[in-house]
């Protein structure tokens, strides 16, 4: 049977998948503008897909990049690594991509069972579907050409650097594309956090400014909207923090963590919503420090998807931290990695991605409570992903066709499928040839690739799938779920002085519910216009002096 066979040549049980599409939740399409809630409580936009005025979109594009094998990947099969390390697509998709030859290791096409070794280089081609971000512009607060820095207010929902599925929707790329200003990062804010950032205009300035942050010379103030009535008195939290799950970015309080200190003071209390606005002064700069310290006090950020849901944390919302007693079934990180070495880890038909690599990602043995929290967070994320909803129709059909072709090939060659299977199971691990040149850690810089798909197109592509990479096209998210009520308000540095943003609208004592914009009465200067005029005057002065001489 050739790959050009029509749908009617597929077995009945697979053909039924096409009929089942009517039973699968379809993208919402055009409906009354606003927000709809699905049965599982997920909020989504009901604007036509790709047309929500509160969102910023970008056309998907092909992106080739390369990276070297990380230490924890050594000795593991590439499909198993990709499936457990990354969660934005299904195992079936990753296997289809590998089978299609879009991934190479040391220049050789990497099949799913290839075992990774130290110093292997992975070259991959991905079709980037960058998620939408809120359509809030980056606010330019101050530009100093002499000291070579710019002060901005970052919108929530936008990462600072290229990361994961985000590249052009990142602060550094948007500063260049929107304003023509090439910037270098000095400090970092979480993607969900908004507020003040200092960016350098040259690499040298970035190094000097970053040193001030690293040495703790920068005083910072944040503002947060939290659940419950926060105490009136000033409170200091000095609990150490550690990241225990990379996939979800989960941080917990544990003695083995890094020292972290935060001072909190209530600004106002909203009795109608039972929420408080709190000023936060971090004395250290740890990942998720404010979010976890507020949760520890029993007052997590009101709309924090990671640390403030009762479905994951229970009625206490994580107050007092998680239990730290190691679970009986837990395995150390070293033992978990050792168990995956070589060919002893066969490709499984299904991988339980709620639990499969929890021990791989945590530096410490986790309690049963912590393991359950991670599983719930992963499951919650997966339930919001459209590849779950679509039941992998496309890959089920492709697999069925591949099976038919394999059976026909086996009959034509009079081979025994069972003997072939046994022979394969006893084969040695598959490795890529060693690189002959020096290790190069650079990342490919091809930014505008709209070339034809390198993926093999399946026989049947249901409506609602990407025509280039064949994954389901997700519905637009609710813009209000793309950020949290945490805002960097003020920085004070010895060299650059004091800089601050206006108070976010949601931090008003009498908040009207609209999260966009700033406190009433705020008038913002057009810093870009002033900078252009200043540069024009300086250029004119230079020209005048040149004429005089």
Coordinates of C-alpha atoms in Angstrom, one line a residue:
X1 CA 0.0 0.0 0.0
X2 CA 1.5 3.4 -1.0
X3 CA 1.5 6.5 1.1
X4 CA -0.9 8.1 -1.4
X5 CA -3.7 5.7 -0.5
X6 CA -7.0 7.4 0.1
X7 CA -9.0 7.5 3.3
X8 CA -11.2 4.6 2.3
X9 CA -8.3 2.2 2.3
X10 CA -7.8 2.7 6.1
X11 CA -9.5 0.1 8.3
X12 CA -13.0 0.7 9.6
X13 CA -11.9 1.3 13.2
X14 CA -9.6 4.2 12.0
X15 CA -12.2 5.6 9.6
X16 CA -14.5 6.0 12.6
X17 CA -12.1 8.6 13.9
X18 CA -13.2 11.0 11.2
X19 CA -16.8 10.6 12.3
X20 CA -15.8 11.1 15.9
X21 CA -14.7 14.7 15.1
X22 CA -18.3 15.8 15.5
X23 CA -18.1 14.6 19.1
X24 CA -14.9 16.4 19.9
X25 CA -15.1 20.0 21.1
X26 CA -14.3 22.2 18.2
X27 CA -12.7 25.6 18.4
X28 CA -15.2 28.2 19.5
X29 CA -15.2 30.1 16.3
X30 CA -17.4 33.3 16.0
X31 CA -19.7 33.9 18.9
X32 CA -20.7 36.7 21.2
X33 CA -17.6 38.8 22.1
X34 CA -16.4 38.3 25.6
X35 CA -15.3 35.3 27.7
X36 CA -16.7 31.8 27.9
X37 CA -16.1 29.2 30.6
X38 CA -15.8 25.6 29.7
X39 CA -17.1 22.8 31.9
X40 CA -13.7 22.3 33.5
X41 CA -13.5 26.0 34.5
X42 CA -11.0 27.0 31.8
X43 CA -11.7 30.6 30.7
X44 CA -11.3 31.3 27.0
X45 CA -12.0 34.1 24.6
X46 CA -15.2 33.9 22.4
X47 CA -13.8 36.5 19.9
X48 CA -13.1 35.0 16.5
X49 CA -9.9 33.1 16.7
X50 CA -6.9 35.5 16.1
X51 CA -9.0 38.6 16.4
X52 CA -9.1 39.5 20.1
X53 CA -8.3 43.2 20.4
X54 CA -6.6 42.6 23.8
X55 CA -4.2 40.1 22.3
X56 CA -1.1 40.4 20.1
X57 CA -0.4 37.7 17.6
X58 CA 2.4 36.5 15.3
X59 CA 2.3 34.2 12.3
X60 CA 3.8 30.8 12.9
X61 CA 7.3 30.2 11.3
X62 CA 9.8 27.5 10.9
X63 CA 12.8 27.8 13.2
X64 CA 16.0 25.7 13.0
X65 CA 18.2 25.7 16.1
X66 CA 20.9 23.6 17.7
X67 CA 21.8 22.7 21.2
X68 CA 24.2 20.3 23.0
X69 CA 23.1 17.4 25.1
X70 CA 22.6 18.2 28.7
X71 CA 24.2 16.0 31.4
X72 CA 20.8 14.6 32.5
X73 CA 20.0 13.5 28.9
X74 CA 23.2 11.4 28.5
X75 CA 22.4 7.7 27.9
X76 CA 18.7 8.2 27.4
X77 CA 16.7 7.6 24.2
X78 CA 15.9 10.9 22.4
X79 CA 12.1 10.3 22.2
X80 CA 12.0 9.6 26.0
X81 CA 14.0 12.7 26.7
X82 CA 11.9 15.0 24.5
X83 CA 8.6 13.6 25.8
X84 CA 9.5 14.0 29.4
X85 CA 11.5 17.3 29.2
X86 CA 8.9 19.2 27.1
X87 CA 5.1 19.3 27.5
X88 CA 3.7 21.6 24.9
X89 CA 3.0 18.7 22.5
X90 CA 2.1 15.1 22.7
X91 CA 4.3 12.0 22.6
X92 CA 2.7 11.0 19.3
X93 CA 3.6 14.4 17.8
X94 CA 7.3 14.1 18.9
X95 CA 7.5 10.5 17.5
X96 CA 6.0 11.7 14.2
X97 CA 8.5 14.6 14.0
X98 CA 11.4 12.3 14.7
X99 CA 10.2 9.7 12.1
X100 CA 9.9 12.5 9.6
X101 CA 13.6 13.3 9.9
X102 CA 13.4 16.9 11.2
X103 CA 15.8 16.2 14.0
X104 CA 19.5 15.4 13.5
X105 CA 22.2 14.4 16.0
X106 CA 25.7 15.2 14.9
X107 CA 24.4 15.7 11.4
X108 CA 22.6 12.3 11.2
X109 CA 18.8 11.9 11.2
X110 CA 17.8 10.9 14.7
X111 CA 15.2 8.2 15.0
X112 CA 13.1 7.8 18.2
X113 CA 15.4 5.0 19.7
X114 CA 18.7 6.9 19.3
X115 CA 20.6 7.0 22.6
X116 CA 22.2 10.4 23.4
X117 CA 25.9 10.7 24.4
X118 CA 28.0 13.4 26.0
X119 CA 28.9 16.2 23.5
X120 CA 26.2 15.2 21.0
X121 CA 24.8 18.1 19.1
X122 CA 21.0 18.2 18.4
X123 CA 19.8 20.1 15.3
X124 CA 16.1 20.5 15.2
X125 CA 13.5 22.3 13.0
X126 CA 10.4 23.4 14.8
X127 CA 7.3 25.2 13.7
X128 CA 7.0 27.9 16.2
X129 CA 3.4 28.8 17.2
X130 CA 4.2 31.6 19.6
X131 CA 1.4 32.0 22.1
X132 CA -0.5 35.3 22.0
X133 CA 0.4 37.9 24.6
X134 CA -1.6 40.8 25.9
X135 CA -1.7 43.7 23.5
X136 CA -0.2 46.2 26.1
X137 CA 2.7 48.2 24.7
X138 CA 6.1 48.3 26.5
X139 CA 6.1 51.6 28.3
X140 CA 9.4 53.6 27.9
X141 CA 10.0 55.5 31.1
X142 CA 13.5 56.9 30.7
X143 CA 16.4 56.9 28.2
X144 CA 19.9 57.9 29.1
X145 CA 22.2 57.8 26.0
X146 CA 25.2 58.9 28.0
X147 CA 25.0 56.2 30.6
X148 CA 23.7 53.8 28.0
X149 CA 20.5 52.5 29.6
X150 CA 16.7 52.6 29.2
X151 CA 14.0 52.1 31.8
X152 CA 10.8 50.4 30.8
X153 CA 7.7 48.9 32.3
X154 CA 7.2 45.4 31.0
X155 CA 3.7 44.2 30.4
X156 CA 2.6 41.0 32.1
X157 CA 2.5 37.9 29.8
X158 CA 5.8 38.8 27.9
X159 CA 9.1 37.0 28.7
X160 CA 12.3 39.0 28.8
X161 CA 14.4 36.6 26.7
X162 CA 13.6 34.1 24.0
X163 CA 12.4 31.0 25.9
X164 CA 10.4 27.9 25.1
X165 CA 7.7 28.8 22.4
X166 CA 8.5 32.5 22.8
X167 CA 11.0 34.4 20.6
X168 CA 9.6 37.4 18.8
X169 CA 7.1 37.8 21.6
X170 CA 9.9 38.7 24.1
X171 CA 11.0 42.1 25.5
X172 CA 14.4 42.2 23.8
X173 CA 12.9 41.4 20.4
X174 CA 9.9 43.7 20.8
X175 CA 12.1 46.6 21.9
X176 CA 14.0 46.3 18.6
X177 CA 11.0 45.5 16.3
X178 CA 8.6 48.1 17.9
X179 CA 11.0 50.9 18.8
X180 CA 14.2 50.2 16.9
X181 CA 16.2 50.1 20.1
X182 CA 18.7 47.2 20.5
X183 CA 18.8 46.3 24.2
X184 CA 20.6 43.9 26.5
X185 CA 19.0 42.5 29.7
X186 CA 20.3 43.5 33.1
X187 CA 17.7 42.0 35.4
X188 CA 14.9 39.6 34.8
X189 CA 11.1 39.5 35.6
X190 CA 8.9 36.4 35.4
X191 CA 6.9 36.3 32.2
X192 CA 3.6 36.7 34.2
X193 CA 5.0 39.6 36.2
X194 CA 4.7 43.2 35.0
X195 CA 6.7 46.3 35.9
X196 CA 10.0 48.2 35.9
X197 CA 13.1 46.9 34.2
X198 CA 16.4 48.4 33.4
X199 CA 17.8 47.5 30.0
X200 CA 21.3 48.4 28.7
X201 CA 22.0 49.9 25.3
X202 CA 25.4 48.2 25.0
X203 CA 26.9 44.9 26.1
X204 CA 29.5 46.7 28.2
X205 CA 26.8 48.7 30.0
X206 CA 24.9 45.5 30.6
X207 CA 27.9 43.9 32.4
X208 CA 28.4 46.9 34.6
X209 CA 24.7 47.2 35.5
X210 CA 24.2 43.5 36.1
X211 CA 27.0 43.7 38.6
X212 CA 25.0 46.1 40.7
X213 CA 22.1 43.7 40.8
X214 CA 24.3 40.7 41.5
X215 CA 26.0 42.5 44.4
X216 CA 22.6 43.4 46.0
X217 CA 23.1 47.2 45.6
X218 CA 19.7 47.7 43.9
X219 CA 16.7 48.3 46.3
X220 CA 13.4 47.0 44.8
X221 CA 9.8 47.5 45.6
X222 CA 6.8 45.5 44.2
X223 CA 3.1 45.7 44.6
X224 CA 0.8 42.7 44.6
X225 CA -2.9 41.9 44.9
X226 CA -3.4 38.9 47.2
X227 CA -6.2 36.7 48.6
X228 CA -7.6 37.5 52.0
X229 CA -7.2 40.3 54.5
X230 CA -3.4 40.7 54.9
X231 CA -2.3 41.7 58.5
X232 CA -1.7 45.5 59.0
X233 CA 1.7 45.2 60.6
X234 CA 4.9 44.8 58.7
X235 CA 5.9 41.2 58.2
X236 CA 9.3 39.7 57.3
X237 CA 9.6 36.2 55.7
X238 CA 13.0 34.6 55.7
X239 CA 12.3 31.1 54.2
X240 CA 14.8 29.5 51.8
X241 CA 13.6 28.5 48.3
X242 CA 14.4 25.8 45.8
X243 CA 13.1 24.9 42.3
X244 CA 11.9 21.3 42.4
X245 CA 10.2 21.0 39.0
X246 CA 11.5 22.6 35.8
X247 CA 8.5 21.8 33.6
X248 CA 6.1 23.8 35.8
X249 CA 8.7 26.1 37.3
X250 CA 7.6 25.1 40.8
X251 CA 9.5 26.5 43.8
X252 CA 9.0 25.3 47.4
X253 CA 10.3 26.3 50.8
X254 CA 13.0 23.8 52.1
X255 CA 16.1 24.1 54.3
X256 CA 18.2 22.9 51.4
X257 CA 17.1 25.9 49.3
X258 CA 18.8 29.3 48.8
X259 CA 18.4 32.0 51.5
X260 CA 15.5 34.4 50.7
X261 CA 14.1 37.4 52.6
X262 CA 11.1 39.6 51.9
X263 CA 9.4 42.4 53.8
X264 CA 5.7 42.9 53.3
X265 CA 3.3 45.8 54.3
X266 CA -0.4 46.1 53.5
X267 CA -1.5 49.1 51.5
X268 CA -5.2 48.6 51.3
X269 CA -8.0 46.0 51.7
X270 CA -10.8 45.3 49.3
X271 CA -13.6 43.9 51.4
X272 CA -15.9 43.3 48.4
X273 CA -13.4 40.9 46.8
X274 CA -11.7 39.9 50.1
X275 CA -8.3 40.9 48.6
X276 CA -5.5 43.0 49.8
X277 CA -2.9 45.2 48.0
X278 CA 0.5 44.6 49.5
X279 CA 3.8 46.4 49.1
X280 CA 6.7 43.9 48.8
X281 CA 10.4 44.7 49.4
X282 CA 12.6 41.7 48.5
X283 CA 16.0 41.7 50.1
X284 CA 17.2 38.9 47.9
X285 CA 16.4 38.0 44.3
X286 CA 15.3 34.3 44.1
X287 CA 13.0 32.7 41.5
X288 CA 9.3 33.2 42.5
X289 CA 10.4 34.6 45.8
X290 CA 7.5 37.0 46.3
X291 CA 4.9 34.5 45.0
X292 CA 6.1 31.7 47.3
X293 CA 6.6 33.9 50.4
X294 CA 3.1 35.3 50.0
X295 CA 1.7 31.8 49.6
X296 CA 3.6 30.7 52.8
X297 CA 1.8 33.5 54.7
X298 CA -1.6 32.2 53.4
X299 CA -2.1 35.1 51.1
X300 CA -1.1 34.0 47.6
X301 CA -1.4 36.4 44.6
X302 CA -5.1 36.4 43.7
X303 CA -4.8 35.2 40.1
X304 CA -1.6 33.1 40.4
X305 CA -2.2 29.9 38.4
X306 CA 0.7 28.2 40.0
X307 CA 0.4 29.0 43.7
X308 CA -3.2 30.0 44.5
X309 CA -5.7 27.4 43.3
X310 CA -7.6 25.3 45.8
X311 CA -7.8 22.4 43.2
X312 CA -4.0 22.0 43.6
X313 CA -3.2 23.3 47.0
X314 CA -6.4 22.6 49.0
X315 CA -8.3 25.0 51.2
X316 CA -5.1 26.2 53.0
X317 CA -3.6 27.3 49.6
X318 CA -0.2 26.1 50.7
X319 CA 0.0 28.2 53.8
X320 CA 3.1 27.2 55.9
X321 CA 4.7 25.4 53.0
X322 CA 4.5 21.8 51.8
X323 CA 5.4 18.7 53.8
X324 CA 9.0 17.8 53.4
X325 CA 9.0 14.1 54.5
X326 CA 10.3 12.1 51.6
X327 CA 7.7 9.8 50.0
X328 CA 8.4 6.0 50.3
X329 CA 8.2 5.5 46.5
X330 CA 10.5 8.4 45.8
X331 CA 13.9 8.0 44.1
X332 CA 16.9 10.2 44.2
X333 CA 17.7 12.3 41.2
X334 CA 21.0 10.3 40.6
X335 CA 19.2 7.0 40.8
X336 CA 16.4 8.2 38.5
X337 CA 18.9 9.2 35.9
X338 CA 20.9 6.0 36.3
X339 CA 17.7 4.0 35.6
X340 CA 17.3 5.6 32.2
X341 CA 20.8 4.9 30.9
X342 CA 21.4 3.0 27.7
X343 CA 19.0 0.6 26.0
X344 CA 17.5 -0.5 29.4
X345 CA 14.9 2.2 28.9
X346 CA 12.8 1.0 25.9
X347 CA 10.4 3.3 24.2
X348 CA 7.0 2.8 25.9
X349 CA 3.8 3.0 24.0
X350 CA 2.5 5.5 26.6
X351 CA 4.4 7.6 29.1
X352 CA 2.7 8.9 32.2
X353 CA 3.8 12.5 32.0
X354 CA 2.1 13.4 35.2
X355 CA 4.6 11.3 37.2
X356 CA 7.2 9.9 34.9
X357 CA 10.1 12.3 35.5
X358 CA 9.3 13.9 38.8
X359 CA 12.4 12.3 40.4
X360 CA 14.5 13.4 37.5
X361 CA 13.8 17.1 38.0
X362 CA 14.0 17.6 41.8
X363 CA 17.4 18.0 43.5
X364 CA 15.9 16.6 46.7
X365 CA 13.6 13.7 47.6
X366 CA 10.0 14.9 47.5
X367 CA 7.2 14.3 49.9
X368 CA 4.0 12.6 48.8
X369 CA 2.2 15.9 49.0
X370 CA 4.8 17.7 46.8
X371 CA 4.6 14.9 44.2
X372 CA 0.8 15.1 44.1
X373 CA 1.0 18.9 43.7
X374 CA 3.4 18.6 40.7
X375 CA 1.1 15.9 39.1
X376 CA -2.0 18.1 39.5
X377 CA -0.2 21.1 38.0
X378 CA 1.0 19.1 35.1
X379 CA -2.5 17.6 34.6
X380 CA -4.1 21.0 34.8
X381 CA -1.8 22.3 32.1
X382 CA -2.4 19.3 29.9
X383 CA -6.1 19.7 30.2
X384 CA -5.9 23.2 28.8
X385 CA -3.8 22.0 25.8
X386 CA -5.7 21.3 22.6
X387 CA -3.8 18.1 21.7
X388 CA -5.6 16.5 24.6
X389 CA -8.9 17.6 23.3
X390 CA -8.3 16.4 19.7
X391 CA -7.4 12.9 20.9
X392 CA -4.5 12.8 18.4
X393 CA -6.8 11.9 15.5
X394 CA -4.2 12.7 12.9
X395 CA -1.5 10.5 14.5
X396 CA -3.8 7.6 15.2
X397 CA -4.6 7.5 11.5
X398 CA -1.0 7.8 10.4
X399 CA 0.0 5.0 12.8
X400 CA -2.8 2.8 11.4
X401 CA -1.6 3.4 7.9
X402 CA 2.0 2.7 8.8
X403 CA 0.9 -0.6 10.4
X404 CA -0.9 -1.6 7.2
X405 CA 2.1 -0.8 5.1
X406 CA 4.4 -2.8 7.4
X407 CA 2.1 -5.8 7.3
X408 CA 1.9 -5.6 3.5
X409 CA 5.7 -5.3 3.3
X410 CA 6.1 -8.3 5.6
X411 CA 3.8 -10.4 3.5
X412 CA 5.5 -9.5 0.3
X413 CA 8.9 -10.5 1.7
X414 CA 7.6 -13.6 3.5
X415 CA 9.2 -12.3 6.7
X416 CA 8.0 -13.2 10.2
X417 CA 7.0 -10.0 12.1
X418 CA 7.5 -11.8 15.5
X419 CA 11.0 -12.8 14.6
X420 CA 11.8 -9.3 13.3
X421 CA 10.4 -7.8 16.5
X422 CA 12.5 -10.1 18.7
X423 CA 15.6 -9.3 16.6
X424 CA 15.0 -5.6 17.1
X425 CA 14.6 -6.0 20.8
X426 CA 18.0 -7.7 21.1
X427 CA 19.8 -5.1 18.9
X428 CA 22.5 -2.9 20.4
X429 CA 21.7 0.8 21.3
X430 CA 21.7 3.2 18.4
X431 CA 24.2 6.1 18.6
X432 CA 25.0 9.0 16.3
X433 CA 28.6 9.3 14.9
X434 CA 30.9 11.5 17.0
X435 CA 31.4 15.2 16.0
X436 CA 34.8 15.8 14.3
X437 CA 35.0 19.5 14.9
X438 CA 35.2 21.7 18.0
X439 CA 32.1 22.2 20.1
X440 CA 30.1 25.3 19.0
X441 CA 27.4 26.5 21.4
X442 CA 26.0 29.1 19.1
X443 CA 22.3 29.1 18.3
X444 CA 21.1 29.3 14.7
X445 CA 20.0 32.9 13.9
X446 CA 17.6 32.2 11.0
X447 CA 14.7 34.5 12.0
X448 CA 12.5 34.5 8.9
X449 CA 11.9 30.9 7.8
X450 CA 8.6 30.3 6.0
X451 CA 9.8 27.4 3.9
X452 CA 7.7 24.4 3.1
X453 CA 7.1 21.9 5.9
X454 CA 9.9 19.4 6.5
X455 CA 7.4 17.1 8.1
X456 CA 5.8 14.2 6.2
X457 CA 2.2 15.1 5.8
X458 CA -0.2 12.5 7.1
X459 CA -2.9 11.0 4.8
X460 CA -5.7 12.7 6.7
X461 CA -5.6 16.2 8.2
X462 CA -8.7 17.2 10.1
X463 CA -10.1 20.7 10.1
X464 CA -8.6 22.9 12.7
X465 CA -5.0 21.6 12.4
X466 CA -2.0 23.6 11.3
X467 CA -1.3 23.0 7.6
X468 CA 2.4 23.1 8.1
X469 CA 3.2 21.1 11.2
X470 CA -0.1 19.3 11.7
X471 CA -0.9 20.1 15.3
X472 CA -4.2 21.4 16.6
X473 CA -4.6 25.1 16.5
X474 CA -5.5 26.3 20.0
X475 CA -8.3 28.7 20.9
X476 CA -7.3 32.2 22.0
X477 CA -6.7 32.4 25.8
X478 CA -8.5 34.8 28.1
X479 CA -6.1 37.8 28.3
X480 CA -6.7 38.0 32.0
X481 CA -5.1 34.6 32.5
X482 CA -1.8 35.7 30.9
X483 CA -0.5 37.8 33.8
X484 CA -0.6 37.9 37.6
X485 CA -1.2 40.8 39.9
X486 CA 2.4 41.3 40.7
X487 CA 4.2 44.5 39.5
X488 CA 7.8 45.8 39.9
X489 CA 7.1 49.3 41.1
X490 CA 10.4 50.9 42.0
X491 CA 14.2 50.4 41.7
X492 CA 16.9 52.5 43.4
X493 CA 20.5 52.1 42.4
X494 CA 23.7 53.9 43.5
X495 CA 24.7 54.7 39.9
X496 CA 21.4 55.3 38.1
X497 CA 19.3 56.8 40.9
X498 CA 15.6 56.1 41.5
X499 CA 13.1 55.0 38.9
X500 CA 9.5 53.9 39.3
X501 CA 6.4 53.2 37.3
X502 CA 2.9 54.5 38.0
X503 CA 0.7 52.3 40.2
X504 CA -1.2 49.7 38.1
X505 CA -4.9 50.2 37.9
X506 CA -5.6 46.9 39.7
X507 CA -3.7 48.2 42.7
X508 CA -6.1 51.1 43.3
X509 CA -7.9 51.0 46.7
X510 CA -11.2 51.4 44.9
X511 CA -10.5 49.2 41.9
X512 CA -13.2 49.2 39.2
X513 CA -12.2 45.7 37.9
X514 CA -10.5 46.9 34.7
X515 CA -6.9 45.7 34.9
X516 CA -5.5 47.7 31.9
X517 CA -3.7 50.9 32.4
X518 CA -2.6 53.0 35.4
X519 CA -4.1 54.7 38.4
X520 CA -6.5 57.5 37.7
X521 CA -4.9 60.9 37.0
X522 CA -1.6 59.5 35.8
X523 CA -0.1 61.6 33.0
X524 CA 2.8 59.8 31.1
X525 CA 5.5 61.7 29.2
X526 CA 6.3 60.8 25.7
X527 CA 9.9 59.8 26.4
X528 CA 10.5 58.5 22.9
X529 CA 9.5 61.8 21.4
X530 CA 11.8 63.7 23.8
X531 CA 14.7 61.3 23.0
X532 CA 14.2 61.8 19.2
X533 CA 14.2 65.6 19.6
X534 CA 17.2 65.5 21.9
X535 CA 19.1 63.4 19.3
X536 CA 18.1 65.7 16.5
X537 CA 19.4 68.7 18.4
X538 CA 22.7 67.0 19.1
X539 CA 23.1 66.0 15.5
X540 CA 22.3 69.6 14.4
X541 CA 24.9 71.0 16.8
X542 CA 27.5 68.6 15.4
X543 CA 26.6 69.7 11.9
X544 CA 26.8 73.4 12.9
X545 CA 30.2 72.9 14.5
X546 CA 31.4 71.1 11.4
X547 CA 30.3 74.0 9.2
X548 CA 32.0 76.6 11.5
X549 CA 35.3 74.8 11.2

